[in-house]
Amino acid sequence: MVEIYVLRLGHRPGRDKRVTTHVGLVARSFGANGIVIGDVVDESVARSLRKVVDLWGGPFEVIMGVNSVEYVKKWKSRGIVVHLTMYGLHVDNVIDEIRGSGKDLLVVVGAEKVPRIFYELADYNVAIGHQPHSEVAALAVFLDRYYKGEELHRKFSGAKLTVVPTPRGKKVLRI
Amino acid sequence: MVEIYVLRLGHRPGRDKRVTTHVGLVARSFGANGIVIGDVVDESVARSLRKVVDLWGGPFEVIMGVNSVEYVKKWKSRGIVVHLTMYGLHVDNVIDEIRGSGKDLLVVVGAEKVPRIFYELADYNVAIGHQPHSEVAALAVFLDRYYKGEELHRKFSGAKLTVVPTPRGKKVLRI
């Protein structure tokens, strides 16, 4: 089974807390095995993510404070590195090749400015369209295309809560 | 041609500035005609969005400070109201019906807690999976499914900048 990790670059504690938390929640709910927050430690983000894993299930790993450049370099001996950027090749032109490789994937998403080295180290620079939008959206759509939508039907193990879909209102089961 | 607007509920200036900006950028780049920020005015968000429209093209409207409940009620005489929530019906079970209606769409996305009235006023409460994640991701995947991926190939009018896709690096044309 292919493993996918998401590397979040350029996280600035405080300022990026909410967006990085969204990146982490999307990583988990769209089928990635974990998030790696590069170069810094931010306990408040880790706490929010681990609380969700505790309530809604996993497995999902939260790793922090690794050196991003070294981490990417090491990953290249294990699998493929995909960097999401509006300047890259259109997802529609490369997703089949990436999926078809059958290799583990590191998906790199930046905050504001991503240093040039990551464009160079990446096996694929992939654009979820060529318009400016959001690393949260880019990650979600990339994983959705990778898994062909199946990720949105996945069950999580060890969940304490589960949603019962309803046309109106909120129905949650404790399990 | 169907028109789609996105209504952002519960925006708290300051705290939600970045996430609401992401919601607006996703709305634009995934094919919506505009964003409506309900109940408050936040010039810093509007400025960021209008700057992107100026550089990368439109059309894309930014509306602020309307009464959200009244806006939703009025919209129901024009088209369909879709509220994105993890508690709703799975997108895979309703997207064809929503698209098939051929009606204008108001897509409602909340911040933290969405008041009950919006669940009741919505024609569809739609879940992009039943896991907690992000309104930015939910909006992107909803629009991607609605437009069947065609939105990521759309041209914007009046753009001053356009990306030339490259495997490595950044190439932008001034037009």
Short mmCIF file of C-alpha atoms in Angstrom, two decimals:
data_model
loop_
_atom_site.label_atom_id
_atom_site.label_comp_id
_atom_site.label_asym_id
_atom_site.label_seq_id
_atom_site.Cartn_x
_atom_site.Cartn_y
_atom_site.Cartn_z
CA MET A 1 0.00 0.00 0.00
CA VAL A 2 1.46 3.34 -1.06
CA GLU A 3 2.20 5.72 1.79
CA ILE A 4 1.72 9.45 1.35
CA TYR A 5 3.14 12.13 3.64
CA VAL A 6 2.65 15.87 3.36
CA LEU A 7 5.53 18.25 4.06
CA ARG A 8 4.43 21.74 5.07
CA LEU A 9 7.13 24.32 4.34
CA GLY A 10 7.56 27.81 5.71
CA HIS A 11 5.16 27.55 8.64
CA ARG A 12 5.31 30.68 10.78
CA PRO A 13 3.91 29.94 14.25
CA GLY A 14 1.12 32.34 15.12
CA ARG A 15 0.48 33.70 11.67
CA ASP A 16 0.10 30.33 9.92
CA LYS A 17 -1.46 28.35 12.75
CA ARG A 18 -4.91 28.08 11.21
CA VAL A 19 -3.89 27.46 7.61
CA THR A 20 -1.33 24.80 8.63
CA THR A 21 -3.98 23.15 10.78
CA HIS A 22 -6.25 23.07 7.70
CA VAL A 23 -3.39 21.53 5.69
CA GLY A 24 -3.00 18.85 8.36
CA LEU A 25 -6.72 18.11 8.58
CA VAL A 26 -6.95 17.84 4.81
CA ALA A 27 -3.91 15.54 4.71
CA ARG A 28 -5.61 13.21 7.19
CA SER A 29 -9.13 13.28 5.77
CA PHE A 30 -7.97 12.92 2.15
CA GLY A 31 -5.96 9.82 2.88
CA ALA A 32 -2.38 10.84 3.69
CA ASN A 33 -0.53 8.95 6.42
CA GLY A 34 0.92 11.98 8.11
CA ILE A 35 1.99 15.60 8.06
CA VAL A 36 5.52 16.86 8.53
CA ILE A 37 5.87 20.48 9.61
CA GLY A 38 9.28 21.50 8.37
CA ASP A 39 11.94 23.42 10.31
CA VAL A 40 9.79 24.55 13.25
CA VAL A 41 7.88 23.10 16.15
CA ASP A 42 4.37 24.41 16.82
CA GLU A 43 2.70 22.55 19.64
CA SER A 44 -0.63 24.33 19.19
CA VAL A 45 -1.00 22.96 15.65
CA ALA A 46 0.11 19.48 16.73
CA ARG A 47 -2.39 19.54 19.61
CA SER A 48 -5.30 20.46 17.32
CA LEU A 49 -4.41 17.70 14.88
CA ARG A 50 -3.86 15.03 17.53
CA LYS A 51 -7.20 15.91 19.14
CA VAL A 52 -8.94 15.22 15.81
CA VAL A 53 -7.08 11.91 15.41
CA ASP A 54 -8.10 10.94 18.94
CA LEU A 55 -11.79 11.67 18.30
CA TRP A 56 -12.21 10.78 14.62
CA GLY A 57 -9.60 8.07 14.18
CA GLY A 58 -6.40 7.39 12.30
CA PRO A 59 -3.79 6.31 11.73
CA PHE A 60 -2.25 9.74 11.14
CA GLU A 61 1.17 10.88 12.17
CA VAL A 62 2.26 14.42 13.12
CA ILE A 63 5.98 15.11 12.77
CA MET A 64 7.63 18.48 13.44
CA GLY A 65 10.92 20.30 13.37
CA VAL A 66 12.77 18.23 10.77
CA ASN A 67 15.14 19.97 8.38
CA SER A 68 13.00 20.27 5.25
CA VAL A 69 15.80 20.12 2.67
CA GLU A 70 17.37 17.05 4.30
CA TYR A 71 13.98 15.42 4.68
CA VAL A 72 13.19 15.84 0.97
CA LYS A 73 16.62 14.56 -0.04
CA LYS A 74 16.22 11.47 2.13
CA TRP A 75 12.71 10.85 0.80
CA LYS A 76 14.02 10.58 -2.74
CA SER A 77 15.59 7.21 -1.96
CA ARG A 78 12.22 5.96 -0.68
CA GLY A 79 9.82 7.34 -3.26
CA ILE A 80 8.66 10.35 -5.25
CA VAL A 81 8.58 14.01 -4.25
CA VAL A 82 5.72 16.12 -5.60
CA HIS A 83 5.77 19.87 -5.02
CA LEU A 84 2.42 21.62 -5.48
CA THR A 85 2.86 25.00 -7.19
CA MET A 86 0.80 27.04 -9.65
CA TYR A 87 3.93 27.31 -11.83
CA GLY A 88 4.29 23.54 -12.38
CA LEU A 89 2.81 21.07 -14.85
CA HIS A 90 -0.97 20.73 -14.89
CA VAL A 91 -2.18 17.94 -12.58
CA ASP A 92 -4.23 16.44 -15.41
CA ASN A 93 -1.05 15.82 -17.41
CA VAL A 94 0.94 14.05 -14.69
CA ILE A 95 -1.42 12.45 -12.15
CA ASP A 96 -1.67 9.11 -13.99
CA GLU A 97 2.10 8.85 -14.24
CA ILE A 98 2.52 9.69 -10.54
CA ARG A 99 -0.15 7.20 -9.46
CA GLY A 100 1.16 4.62 -11.88
CA SER A 101 4.64 4.69 -10.35
CA GLY A 102 3.21 2.87 -7.34
CA LYS A 103 5.80 4.59 -5.16
CA ASP A 104 5.48 6.29 -1.79
CA LEU A 105 4.80 9.99 -2.15
CA LEU A 106 5.96 13.10 -0.34
CA VAL A 107 3.67 16.01 -1.22
CA VAL A 108 5.33 19.34 -0.50
CA VAL A 109 3.19 22.44 0.08
CA GLY A 110 4.57 25.87 0.85
CA ALA A 111 3.30 28.96 2.60
CA GLU A 112 4.25 32.23 0.83
CA LYS A 113 7.59 31.92 -0.94
CA VAL A 114 9.12 28.51 -1.56
CA PRO A 115 12.92 28.45 -1.94
CA ARG A 116 14.17 27.45 -5.38
CA ILE A 117 15.84 24.27 -4.09
CA PHE A 118 12.46 22.59 -3.60
CA TYR A 119 11.52 23.17 -7.25
CA GLU A 120 14.82 21.50 -8.14
CA LEU A 121 14.65 18.60 -5.72
CA ALA A 122 11.03 17.72 -6.60
CA ASP A 123 10.46 14.90 -9.06
CA TYR A 124 7.29 16.69 -10.12
CA ASN A 125 6.23 20.32 -9.73
CA VAL A 126 2.47 20.02 -10.08
CA ALA A 127 -0.10 22.78 -10.61
CA ILE A 128 -3.70 22.42 -9.50
CA GLY A 129 -4.56 24.91 -12.19
CA HIS A 130 -2.30 27.88 -12.91
CA GLN A 131 -4.18 30.47 -10.87
CA PRO A 132 -3.23 31.69 -7.40
CA HIS A 133 -5.39 30.01 -4.77
CA SER A 134 -4.57 27.99 -1.68
CA GLU A 135 -2.24 25.23 -0.57
CA VAL A 136 -5.16 23.76 1.38
CA ALA A 137 -7.26 23.47 -1.78
CA ALA A 138 -4.32 22.31 -3.88
CA LEU A 139 -3.57 19.47 -1.47
CA ALA A 140 -7.21 18.37 -1.31
CA VAL A 141 -7.68 18.31 -5.06
CA PHE A 142 -4.32 16.59 -5.64
CA LEU A 143 -5.20 13.78 -3.21
CA ASP A 144 -8.75 13.57 -4.55
CA ARG A 145 -7.40 13.05 -8.07
CA TYR A 146 -4.72 10.64 -6.86
CA TYR A 147 -7.25 8.45 -5.04
CA LYS A 148 -10.00 9.03 -7.65
CA GLY A 149 -12.43 10.16 -4.96
CA GLU A 150 -12.24 6.91 -2.99
CA GLU A 151 -10.55 8.68 -0.07
CA LEU A 152 -13.84 10.38 0.80
CA HIS A 153 -15.35 6.99 1.65
CA ARG A 154 -12.49 5.73 3.78
CA LYS A 155 -13.08 4.43 7.34
CA PHE A 156 -10.72 5.52 10.11
CA SER A 157 -9.65 3.12 12.83
CA GLY A 158 -10.07 3.86 16.50
CA ALA A 159 -12.65 6.60 15.90
CA LYS A 160 -14.73 7.60 18.90
CA LEU A 161 -17.12 9.64 16.77
CA THR A 162 -18.74 9.04 13.40
CA VAL A 163 -21.19 11.13 11.39
CA VAL A 164 -24.54 9.78 10.30
CA PRO A 165 -25.26 11.71 7.09
CA THR A 166 -28.51 13.66 7.25
CA PRO A 167 -30.20 16.06 4.84
CA ARG A 168 -30.61 18.62 7.63
CA GLY A 169 -28.93 19.04 11.01
CA LYS A 170 -26.16 17.12 12.75
CA LYS A 171 -26.15 13.48 13.74
CA VAL A 172 -23.04 12.07 15.39
CA LEU A 173 -22.66 8.57 16.88
CA ARG A 174 -20.31 7.76 19.77
CA ILE A 175 -18.72 4.39 19.10
CA MET B 1 -24.69 29.81 -18.15
CA VAL B 2 -25.15 28.90 -14.50
CA GLU B 3 -23.83 31.47 -12.02
CA ILE B 4 -22.27 30.36 -8.76
CA TYR B 5 -21.64 32.58 -5.76
CA VAL B 6 -19.99 31.62 -2.49
CA LEU B 7 -21.31 32.95 0.81
CA ARG B 8 -18.75 32.99 3.60
CA LEU B 9 -20.41 32.91 7.03
CA GLY B 10 -19.02 33.85 10.41
CA HIS B 11 -15.92 35.72 9.23
CA ARG B 12 -14.09 37.31 12.17
CA PRO B 13 -11.84 40.12 10.93
CA GLY B 14 -8.26 39.56 12.06
CA ARG B 15 -8.59 35.96 13.10
CA ASP B 16 -10.14 34.69 9.85
CA LYS B 17 -8.43 37.03 7.40
CA ARG B 18 -6.16 34.43 5.82
CA VAL B 19 -8.65 31.55 5.66
CA THR B 20 -11.37 33.77 4.19
CA THR B 21 -8.88 35.06 1.62
CA HIS B 22 -8.16 31.42 0.70
CA VAL B 23 -11.92 30.81 0.39
CA GLY B 24 -12.19 33.79 -1.96
CA LEU B 25 -9.20 32.77 -4.07
CA VAL B 26 -10.55 29.24 -4.39
CA ALA B 27 -13.99 30.57 -5.32
CA ARG B 28 -12.42 32.58 -8.15
CA SER B 29 -9.96 30.01 -9.43
CA PHE B 30 -12.45 27.13 -9.30
CA GLY B 31 -15.00 28.96 -11.40
CA ALA B 32 -17.38 30.84 -9.07
CA ASN B 33 -18.59 34.29 -10.13
CA GLY B 34 -18.08 35.94 -6.78
CA ILE B 35 -17.72 35.76 -3.03
CA VAL B 36 -20.08 37.27 -0.51
CA ILE B 37 -18.69 37.88 2.96
CA GLY B 38 -21.70 37.80 5.23
CA ASP B 39 -22.51 40.27 8.01
CA VAL B 40 -19.16 42.05 8.21
CA VAL B 41 -16.93 44.27 6.12
CA ASP B 42 -13.22 43.44 5.98
CA GLU B 43 -11.37 45.72 3.60
CA SER B 44 -8.09 43.83 3.97
CA VAL B 45 -9.61 40.64 2.57
CA ALA B 46 -11.39 42.54 -0.21
CA ARG B 47 -8.14 44.30 -1.13
CA SER B 48 -6.20 41.01 -1.39
CA LEU B 49 -8.89 39.46 -3.59
CA ARG B 50 -9.29 42.50 -5.86
CA LYS B 51 -5.54 42.66 -6.34
CA VAL B 52 -5.56 39.07 -7.62
CA VAL B 53 -8.48 39.82 -9.96
CA ASP B 54 -6.60 42.87 -11.26
CA LEU B 55 -3.44 40.84 -12.02
CA TRP B 56 -4.83 37.44 -12.97
CA GLY B 57 -8.21 38.36 -14.46
CA GLY B 58 -11.88 37.84 -13.82
CA PRO B 59 -14.71 38.41 -13.85
CA PHE B 60 -15.01 37.92 -10.09
CA GLU B 61 -17.14 39.94 -7.71
CA VAL B 62 -16.42 40.68 -4.04
CA ILE B 63 -19.48 41.60 -1.98
CA MET B 64 -19.41 42.31 1.76
CA GLY B 65 -21.59 43.18 4.71
CA VAL B 66 -24.90 41.73 3.54
CA ASN B 67 -27.23 40.13 6.07
CA SER B 68 -26.50 36.43 5.53
CA VAL B 69 -29.92 35.07 6.48
CA GLU B 70 -31.74 37.57 4.27
CA TYR B 71 -29.29 36.94 1.44
CA VAL B 72 -29.89 33.18 1.55
CA LYS B 73 -33.67 33.67 1.71
CA LYS B 74 -33.61 35.96 -1.32
CA TRP B 75 -31.35 33.58 -3.24
CA LYS B 76 -33.90 30.81 -2.96
CA SER B 77 -36.14 32.59 -5.47
CA ARG B 78 -33.22 32.73 -7.94
CA GLY B 79 -31.65 29.28 -7.58
CA ILE B 80 -30.39 26.62 -5.24
CA VAL B 81 -28.64 26.98 -1.88
CA VAL B 82 -25.96 24.41 -1.03
CA HIS B 83 -24.44 24.43 2.44
CA LEU B 84 -21.15 22.55 2.78
CA THR B 85 -20.97 20.64 6.06
CA MET B 86 -19.43 17.35 7.18
CA TYR B 87 -22.85 16.42 8.64
CA GLY B 88 -24.70 16.58 5.32
CA LEU B 89 -25.28 14.13 2.47
CA HIS B 90 -22.18 12.80 0.71
CA VAL B 91 -21.28 14.89 -2.33
CA ASP B 92 -21.15 11.76 -4.50
CA ASN B 93 -24.85 11.15 -3.83
CA VAL B 94 -26.12 14.62 -4.72
CA ILE B 95 -23.73 16.34 -7.12
CA ASP B 96 -25.40 15.04 -10.29
CA GLU B 97 -28.81 16.19 -9.07
CA ILE B 98 -27.44 19.64 -8.16
CA ARG B 99 -25.64 20.04 -11.50
CA GLY B 100 -28.61 18.64 -13.38
CA SER B 101 -30.94 21.28 -11.96
CA GLY B 102 -29.23 23.82 -14.22
CA LYS B 103 -29.99 26.49 -11.64
CA ASP B 104 -27.80 29.26 -10.22
CA LEU B 105 -26.05 28.15 -7.05
CA LEU B 106 -25.21 29.78 -3.76
CA VAL B 107 -22.56 27.73 -1.95
CA VAL B 108 -22.52 28.52 1.76
CA VAL B 109 -19.36 27.84 3.80
CA GLY B 110 -19.03 28.57 7.49
CA ALA B 111 -16.18 29.29 9.84
CA GLU B 112 -16.47 27.54 13.25
CA LYS B 113 -20.11 27.12 14.25
CA VAL B 114 -22.87 27.59 11.69
CA PRO B 115 -26.27 28.60 13.11
CA ARG B 116 -29.02 26.02 12.68
CA ILE B 117 -31.07 28.26 10.39
CA PHE B 118 -28.61 27.74 7.53
CA TYR B 119 -29.02 23.96 7.73
CA GLU B 120 -32.75 24.54 7.46
CA LEU B 121 -32.72 27.13 4.70
CA ALA B 122 -30.30 25.16 2.49
CA ASP B 123 -31.76 23.08 -0.32
CA TYR B 124 -28.81 20.72 0.12
CA ASN B 125 -26.47 20.18 3.06
CA VAL B 126 -23.53 18.55 1.34
CA ALA B 127 -20.56 16.74 2.91
CA ILE B 128 -17.18 16.54 1.19
CA GLY B 129 -16.61 13.38 3.17
CA HIS B 130 -17.74 13.10 6.78
CA GLN B 131 -14.43 13.94 8.43
CA PRO B 132 -13.48 17.31 9.90
CA HIS B 133 -11.22 19.22 7.51
CA SER B 134 -11.43 22.65 5.94
CA GLU B 135 -13.98 24.91 4.29
CA VAL B 136 -11.27 25.88 1.79
CA ALA B 137 -10.81 22.24 0.74
CA ALA B 138 -14.54 21.54 0.81
CA LEU B 139 -15.27 24.43 -1.54
CA ALA B 140 -12.49 23.43 -3.95
CA VAL B 141 -13.57 19.80 -4.17
CA PHE B 142 -17.25 20.72 -4.46
CA LEU B 143 -16.58 23.06 -7.40
CA ASP B 144 -14.15 20.57 -8.96
CA ARG B 145 -16.84 17.88 -8.89
CA TYR B 146 -19.51 20.30 -10.10
CA TYR B 147 -17.45 21.40 -13.12
CA LYS B 148 -15.90 17.93 -13.61
CA GLY B 149 -12.40 19.36 -13.53
CA GLU B 150 -12.97 21.73 -16.46
CA GLU B 151 -12.65 24.77 -14.18
CA LEU B 152 -8.89 24.15 -13.90
CA HIS B 153 -8.51 24.87 -17.62
CA ARG B 154 -10.56 28.05 -17.67
CA LYS B 155 -9.18 31.31 -19.13
CA PHE B 156 -9.71 34.55 -17.22
CA SER B 157 -10.43 37.78 -19.03
CA GLY B 158 -8.40 40.92 -18.54
CA ALA B 159 -5.45 39.05 -17.01
CA LYS B 160 -2.16 40.93 -16.91
CA LEU B 161 -0.24 37.81 -15.93
CA THR B 162 -0.37 34.22 -17.10
CA VAL B 163 1.68 31.17 -16.10
CA VAL B 164 3.63 29.16 -18.63
CA PRO B 165 3.70 25.66 -17.11
CA THR B 166 7.23 24.38 -16.57
CA PRO B 167 8.60 21.21 -14.99
CA ARG B 168 10.95 23.29 -12.80
CA GLY B 169 10.97 26.95 -11.79
CA LYS B 170 8.57 29.80 -12.48
CA LYS B 171 7.65 31.25 -15.84
CA VAL B 172 5.13 34.09 -15.96
CA LEU B 173 4.14 36.10 -19.04
CA ARG B 174 2.97 39.73 -18.90
CA ILE B 175 0.14 40.16 -21.39
#
